[in-house]
């Protein structure tokens, strides 16, 4: 995936988090495994700085296609992203269940098979700056009452899906 900035001000990547919403296919979040293959922000290699957190989706976000999310964060000196599309961070990751169990990606909120080969805007992945939703639409439960999420914003970070993965894992909006 690529993390970009459609806002009017440069943002610090360490202020950004991105969520990929999926069904855990019977796996507990604590048993999921994450691998960062390659991540670059401008001239800065940040592969080993990408942090992954798996969590159960809040009740307002539990749907038949989302019961869990992978949240990527970028602590430390991971650089900035220029305003108005002035660059972006290329993030290539994968995750699997216990013993490298693969997932059924077709039942995942953030997965779209048409977006696995090239970077494309995809509002089913969500991006936050300092914890505030700035891009995408969180999945909305039909049984839990919720105020809902924003369908994007006038600025801030955004996540474009893409980059096909390997090993049958999931990630980055398209197995990556």
PDB file of C-alpha atoms in Angstrom:
ATOM      1  CA  UNK A   1       0.000   0.000   0.000  1.00  0.00           C
ATOM      2  CA  UNK A   2       0.985   3.594  -0.276  1.00  0.00           C
ATOM      3  CA  UNK A   3       0.323   6.152   2.433  1.00  0.00           C
ATOM      4  CA  UNK A   4      -0.135   9.569   0.843  1.00  0.00           C
ATOM      5  CA  UNK A   5      -1.136  13.062   1.887  1.00  0.00           C
ATOM      6  CA  UNK A   6      -3.947  14.939   0.176  1.00  0.00           C
ATOM      7  CA  UNK A   7      -3.892  17.735   2.739  1.00  0.00           C
ATOM      8  CA  UNK A   8      -2.426  21.205   2.554  1.00  0.00           C
ATOM      9  CA  UNK A   9       0.311  20.683   5.145  1.00  0.00           C
ATOM     10  CA  UNK A  10       3.198  18.236   5.444  1.00  0.00           C
ATOM     11  CA  UNK A  11       2.472  15.474   7.956  1.00  0.00           C
ATOM     12  CA  UNK A  12       4.829  13.434  10.098  1.00  0.00           C
ATOM     13  CA  UNK A  13       4.468   9.732   9.316  1.00  0.00           C
ATOM     14  CA  UNK A  14       4.765   8.892  13.029  1.00  0.00           C
ATOM     15  CA  UNK A  15       1.403  10.696  13.516  1.00  0.00           C
ATOM     16  CA  UNK A  16      -0.309   8.359  11.018  1.00  0.00           C
ATOM     17  CA  UNK A  17      -1.940   4.970  11.561  1.00  0.00           C
ATOM     18  CA  UNK A  18      -3.627   2.846   8.908  1.00  0.00           C
ATOM     19  CA  UNK A  19      -6.187   0.089   9.469  1.00  0.00           C
ATOM     20  CA  UNK A  20      -6.905  -2.957   7.317  1.00  0.00           C
ATOM     21  CA  UNK A  21     -10.268  -4.464   8.364  1.00  0.00           C
ATOM     22  CA  UNK A  22     -10.766  -8.223   7.950  1.00  0.00           C
ATOM     23  CA  UNK A  23     -12.310 -11.404   9.310  1.00  0.00           C
ATOM     24  CA  UNK A  24      -9.863 -13.407  11.391  1.00  0.00           C
ATOM     25  CA  UNK A  25     -11.322 -16.700  10.117  1.00  0.00           C
ATOM     26  CA  UNK A  26     -11.343 -18.188  13.615  1.00  0.00           C
ATOM     27  CA  UNK A  27      -7.929 -16.847  14.713  1.00  0.00           C
ATOM     28  CA  UNK A  28      -7.584 -14.840  17.906  1.00  0.00           C
ATOM     29  CA  UNK A  29      -5.830 -11.498  17.278  1.00  0.00           C
ATOM     30  CA  UNK A  30      -3.015 -12.527  19.651  1.00  0.00           C
ATOM     31  CA  UNK A  31      -2.144 -15.522  17.424  1.00  0.00           C
ATOM     32  CA  UNK A  32      -1.743 -13.543  14.189  1.00  0.00           C
ATOM     33  CA  UNK A  33       1.735 -13.097  12.707  1.00  0.00           C
ATOM     34  CA  UNK A  34       3.025 -10.015  10.868  1.00  0.00           C
ATOM     35  CA  UNK A  35       5.941  -9.471   8.509  1.00  0.00           C
ATOM     36  CA  UNK A  36       7.175  -6.199   7.032  1.00  0.00           C
ATOM     37  CA  UNK A  37       8.872  -7.029   3.719  1.00  0.00           C
ATOM     38  CA  UNK A  38       9.804  -3.619   2.431  1.00  0.00           C
ATOM     39  CA  UNK A  39       8.825  -0.100   3.430  1.00  0.00           C
ATOM     40  CA  UNK A  40      10.234   3.138   2.101  1.00  0.00           C
ATOM     41  CA  UNK A  41       9.348   6.777   2.736  1.00  0.00           C
ATOM     42  CA  UNK A  42      11.209   8.881   0.198  1.00  0.00           C
ATOM     43  CA  UNK A  43      14.882   7.985   0.573  1.00  0.00           C
ATOM     44  CA  UNK A  44      14.379   6.552   4.056  1.00  0.00           C
ATOM     45  CA  UNK A  45      14.065   2.765   4.452  1.00  0.00           C
ATOM     46  CA  UNK A  46      11.578   2.130   7.258  1.00  0.00           C
ATOM     47  CA  UNK A  47      10.995  -1.628   6.841  1.00  0.00           C
ATOM     48  CA  UNK A  48      12.008  -2.480  10.417  1.00  0.00           C
ATOM     49  CA  UNK A  49      10.162   0.520  11.858  1.00  0.00           C
ATOM     50  CA  UNK A  50       6.651  -0.501  10.759  1.00  0.00           C
ATOM     51  CA  UNK A  51       4.713  -1.605  13.848  1.00  0.00           C
ATOM     52  CA  UNK A  52       1.675  -3.890  13.635  1.00  0.00           C
ATOM     53  CA  UNK A  53      -1.117  -4.219  16.162  1.00  0.00           C
ATOM     54  CA  UNK A  54      -3.958  -6.713  15.735  1.00  0.00           C
ATOM     55  CA  UNK A  55      -7.194  -6.027  17.613  1.00  0.00           C
ATOM     56  CA  UNK A  56     -10.792  -7.157  17.705  1.00  0.00           C
ATOM     57  CA  UNK A  57     -13.014  -4.671  15.907  1.00  0.00           C
ATOM     58  CA  UNK A  58     -15.094  -2.482  18.217  1.00  0.00           C
ATOM     59  CA  UNK A  59     -18.780  -3.556  18.314  1.00  0.00           C
ATOM     60  CA  UNK A  60     -19.778  -0.645  16.062  1.00  0.00           C
ATOM     61  CA  UNK A  61     -17.404  -1.999  13.379  1.00  0.00           C
ATOM     62  CA  UNK A  62     -18.206  -5.717  13.531  1.00  0.00           C
ATOM     63  CA  UNK A  63     -19.791  -6.902  10.292  1.00  0.00           C
ATOM     64  CA  UNK A  64     -19.780 -10.163   8.316  1.00  0.00           C
ATOM     65  CA  UNK A  65     -16.606  -8.831   6.621  1.00  0.00           C
ATOM     66  CA  UNK A  66     -14.821  -7.325   9.635  1.00  0.00           C
ATOM     67  CA  UNK A  67     -14.282  -8.691  13.114  1.00  0.00           C
ATOM     68  CA  UNK A  68     -10.613  -7.728  13.433  1.00  0.00           C
ATOM     69  CA  UNK A  69      -8.239  -5.054  12.193  1.00  0.00           C
ATOM     70  CA  UNK A  70      -4.527  -4.723  11.586  1.00  0.00           C
ATOM     71  CA  UNK A  71      -3.290  -1.286  12.580  1.00  0.00           C
ATOM     72  CA  UNK A  72       0.018  -0.149  11.130  1.00  0.00           C
ATOM     73  CA  UNK A  73       1.928   2.615  12.837  1.00  0.00           C
ATOM     74  CA  UNK A  74       5.264   4.216  12.111  1.00  0.00           C
ATOM     75  CA  UNK A  75       7.027   5.203  15.332  1.00  0.00           C
ATOM     76  CA  UNK A  76      10.260   7.087  15.522  1.00  0.00           C
ATOM     77  CA  UNK A  77      12.162   8.778  12.730  1.00  0.00           C
ATOM     78  CA  UNK A  78      10.072   7.588   9.775  1.00  0.00           C
ATOM     79  CA  UNK A  79      10.017  10.941   7.998  1.00  0.00           C
ATOM     80  CA  UNK A  80       7.295  13.170   6.617  1.00  0.00           C
ATOM     81  CA  UNK A  81       4.877  13.097   3.701  1.00  0.00           C
ATOM     82  CA  UNK A  82       4.580  16.257   1.645  1.00  0.00           C
ATOM     83  CA  UNK A  83       1.296  18.069   1.133  1.00  0.00           C
ATOM     84  CA  UNK A  84      -0.990  17.658  -1.872  1.00  0.00           C
ATOM     85  CA  UNK A  85       0.388  14.320  -2.973  1.00  0.00           C
ATOM     86  CA  UNK A  86       4.009  15.331  -2.519  1.00  0.00           C
ATOM     87  CA  UNK A  87       5.310  11.819  -2.090  1.00  0.00           C
ATOM     88  CA  UNK A  88       4.129   8.822  -0.171  1.00  0.00           C
ATOM     89  CA  UNK A  89       5.336   5.953   1.954  1.00  0.00           C
ATOM     90  CA  UNK A  90       5.424   2.576   0.184  1.00  0.00           C
ATOM     91  CA  UNK A  91       4.492  -0.125   2.708  1.00  0.00           C
ATOM     92  CA  UNK A  92       4.669  -3.853   1.852  1.00  0.00           C
ATOM     93  CA  UNK A  93       3.539  -6.222   4.585  1.00  0.00           C
ATOM     94  CA  UNK A  94       1.872  -9.578   5.090  1.00  0.00           C
ATOM     95  CA  UNK A  95       0.090 -11.316   7.910  1.00  0.00           C
ATOM     96  CA  UNK A  96      -0.981 -14.873   8.578  1.00  0.00           C
ATOM     97  CA  UNK A  97      -2.681 -16.979  11.195  1.00  0.00           C
ATOM     98  CA  UNK A  98      -0.925 -19.409  13.514  1.00  0.00           C
ATOM     99  CA  UNK A  99       1.454 -21.796  11.701  1.00  0.00           C
ATOM    100  CA  UNK A 100       1.211 -19.548   8.589  1.00  0.00           C
ATOM    101  CA  UNK A 101      -2.481 -20.314   8.124  1.00  0.00           C
ATOM    102  CA  UNK A 102      -3.853 -18.461   5.125  1.00  0.00           C
ATOM    103  CA  UNK A 103      -7.068 -16.460   5.145  1.00  0.00           C
ATOM    104  CA  UNK A 104     -10.102 -16.211   2.936  1.00  0.00           C
ATOM    105  CA  UNK A 105      -9.503 -12.673   1.713  1.00  0.00           C
ATOM    106  CA  UNK A 106     -12.748 -12.547  -0.277  1.00  0.00           C
ATOM    107  CA  UNK A 107     -14.756 -12.087   2.942  1.00  0.00           C
ATOM    108  CA  UNK A 108     -12.671  -9.126   4.170  1.00  0.00           C
ATOM    109  CA  UNK A 109     -13.921  -5.550   4.272  1.00  0.00           C
ATOM    110  CA  UNK A 110     -10.580  -4.068   3.172  1.00  0.00           C
ATOM    111  CA  UNK A 111      -9.801  -6.570   0.409  1.00  0.00           C
ATOM    112  CA  UNK A 112     -10.567  -5.912  -3.255  1.00  0.00           C
ATOM    113  CA  UNK A 113      -8.982  -8.276  -5.780  1.00  0.00           C
ATOM    114  CA  UNK A 114      -9.077  -5.552  -8.456  1.00  0.00           C
ATOM    115  CA  UNK A 115      -6.673  -3.423  -6.405  1.00  0.00           C
ATOM    116  CA  UNK A 116      -3.785  -5.836  -5.846  1.00  0.00           C
ATOM    117  CA  UNK A 117      -1.403  -4.955  -8.677  1.00  0.00           C
ATOM    118  CA  UNK A 118      -1.239  -1.152  -8.638  1.00  0.00           C
ATOM    119  CA  UNK A 119      -1.822   1.586  -6.079  1.00  0.00           C
ATOM    120  CA  UNK A 120      -5.426   2.755  -6.176  1.00  0.00           C
ATOM    121  CA  UNK A 121      -7.512   4.829  -3.789  1.00  0.00           C
ATOM    122  CA  UNK A 122      -9.535   2.497  -1.581  1.00  0.00           C
ATOM    123  CA  UNK A 123     -11.864   3.832   1.096  1.00  0.00           C
ATOM    124  CA  UNK A 124     -12.234   0.441   2.806  1.00  0.00           C
ATOM    125  CA  UNK A 125      -8.808   0.967   4.373  1.00  0.00           C
ATOM    126  CA  UNK A 126      -8.824   3.752   6.922  1.00  0.00           C
ATOM    127  CA  UNK A 127      -6.171   6.283   7.852  1.00  0.00           C
ATOM    128  CA  UNK A 128      -5.896   8.361  11.008  1.00  0.00           C
ATOM    129  CA  UNK A 129      -3.716  11.303  11.982  1.00  0.00           C
ATOM    130  CA  UNK A 130      -3.186  11.561  15.739  1.00  0.00           C
ATOM    131  CA  UNK A 131      -6.091   9.150  16.203  1.00  0.00           C
ATOM    132  CA  UNK A 132      -8.615  11.107  14.118  1.00  0.00           C
ATOM    133  CA  UNK A 133     -10.114   9.424  11.051  1.00  0.00           C
ATOM    134  CA  UNK A 134      -9.007  11.426   7.991  1.00  0.00           C
ATOM    135  CA  UNK A 135      -9.510   8.933   5.161  1.00  0.00           C
ATOM    136  CA  UNK A 136     -11.769   6.028   4.368  1.00  0.00           C
ATOM    137  CA  UNK A 137     -14.952   4.549   5.768  1.00  0.00           C
ATOM    138  CA  UNK A 138     -14.868   2.286   8.791  1.00  0.00           C
ATOM    139  CA  UNK A 139     -17.124  -0.757   8.517  1.00  0.00           C
ATOM    140  CA  UNK A 140     -20.445  -0.124  10.241  1.00  0.00           C
ATOM    141  CA  UNK A 141     -22.346  -2.788  12.162  1.00  0.00           C
ATOM    142  CA  UNK A 142     -26.025  -3.019  11.401  1.00  0.00           C
ATOM    143  CA  UNK A 143     -26.726  -4.174  14.966  1.00  0.00           C
ATOM    144  CA  UNK A 144     -24.642  -1.741  17.038  1.00  0.00           C
ATOM    145  CA  UNK A 145     -25.614   1.883  17.281  1.00  0.00           C
ATOM    146  CA  UNK A 146     -22.850   4.187  16.214  1.00  0.00           C
ATOM    147  CA  UNK A 147     -22.301   7.733  15.114  1.00  0.00           C
ATOM    148  CA  UNK A 148     -20.454   6.457  12.031  1.00  0.00           C
ATOM    149  CA  UNK A 149     -17.160   7.367  10.496  1.00  0.00           C
ATOM    150  CA  UNK A 150     -16.267  10.052   8.051  1.00  0.00           C
ATOM    151  CA  UNK A 151     -16.075   9.193   4.391  1.00  0.00           C
ATOM    152  CA  UNK A 152     -12.752  10.907   3.964  1.00  0.00           C
ATOM    153  CA  UNK A 153     -11.836  14.490   4.661  1.00  0.00           C
ATOM    154  CA  UNK A 154     -10.468  17.598   3.112  1.00  0.00           C
ATOM    155  CA  UNK A 155      -6.938  16.627   3.958  1.00  0.00           C
ATOM    156  CA  UNK A 156      -4.562  14.358   5.750  1.00  0.00           C
ATOM    157  CA  UNK A 157      -3.230  10.903   5.161  1.00  0.00           C
ATOM    158  CA  UNK A 158      -4.786   8.352   2.890  1.00  0.00           C
ATOM    159  CA  UNK A 159      -4.136   4.713   2.127  1.00  0.00           C
ATOM    160  CA  UNK A 160      -4.015   3.393  -1.395  1.00  0.00           C
ATOM    161  CA  UNK A 161      -4.216  -0.335  -1.792  1.00  0.00           C
ATOM    162  CA  UNK A 162      -1.975  -2.376  -3.983  1.00  0.00           C
ATOM    163  CA  UNK A 163       1.087  -4.531  -4.089  1.00  0.00           C
ATOM    164  CA  UNK A 164       0.373  -8.223  -4.383  1.00  0.00           C
ATOM    165  CA  UNK A 165       1.727 -10.397  -1.621  1.00  0.00           C
ATOM    166  CA  UNK A 166       2.954 -13.934  -1.315  1.00  0.00           C
ATOM    167  CA  UNK A 167       2.485 -16.888   0.947  1.00  0.00           C
ATOM    168  CA  UNK A 168      -1.291 -16.619   1.088  1.00  0.00           C
ATOM    169  CA  UNK A 169      -1.300 -13.930   3.714  1.00  0.00           C
ATOM    170  CA  UNK A 170      -3.285 -10.745   3.777  1.00  0.00           C
ATOM    171  CA  UNK A 171      -2.439  -7.106   3.969  1.00  0.00           C
ATOM    172  CA  UNK A 172      -2.243  -3.752   2.313  1.00  0.00           C
ATOM    173  CA  UNK A 173      -5.642  -3.901   0.644  1.00  0.00           C
ATOM    174  CA  UNK A 174      -4.642  -6.728  -1.579  1.00  0.00           C
ATOM    175  CA  UNK A 175      -2.564  -9.500  -0.120  1.00  0.00           C
ATOM    176  CA  UNK A 176       0.507  -7.603   0.417  1.00  0.00           C
TER     177      UNK A 176
END
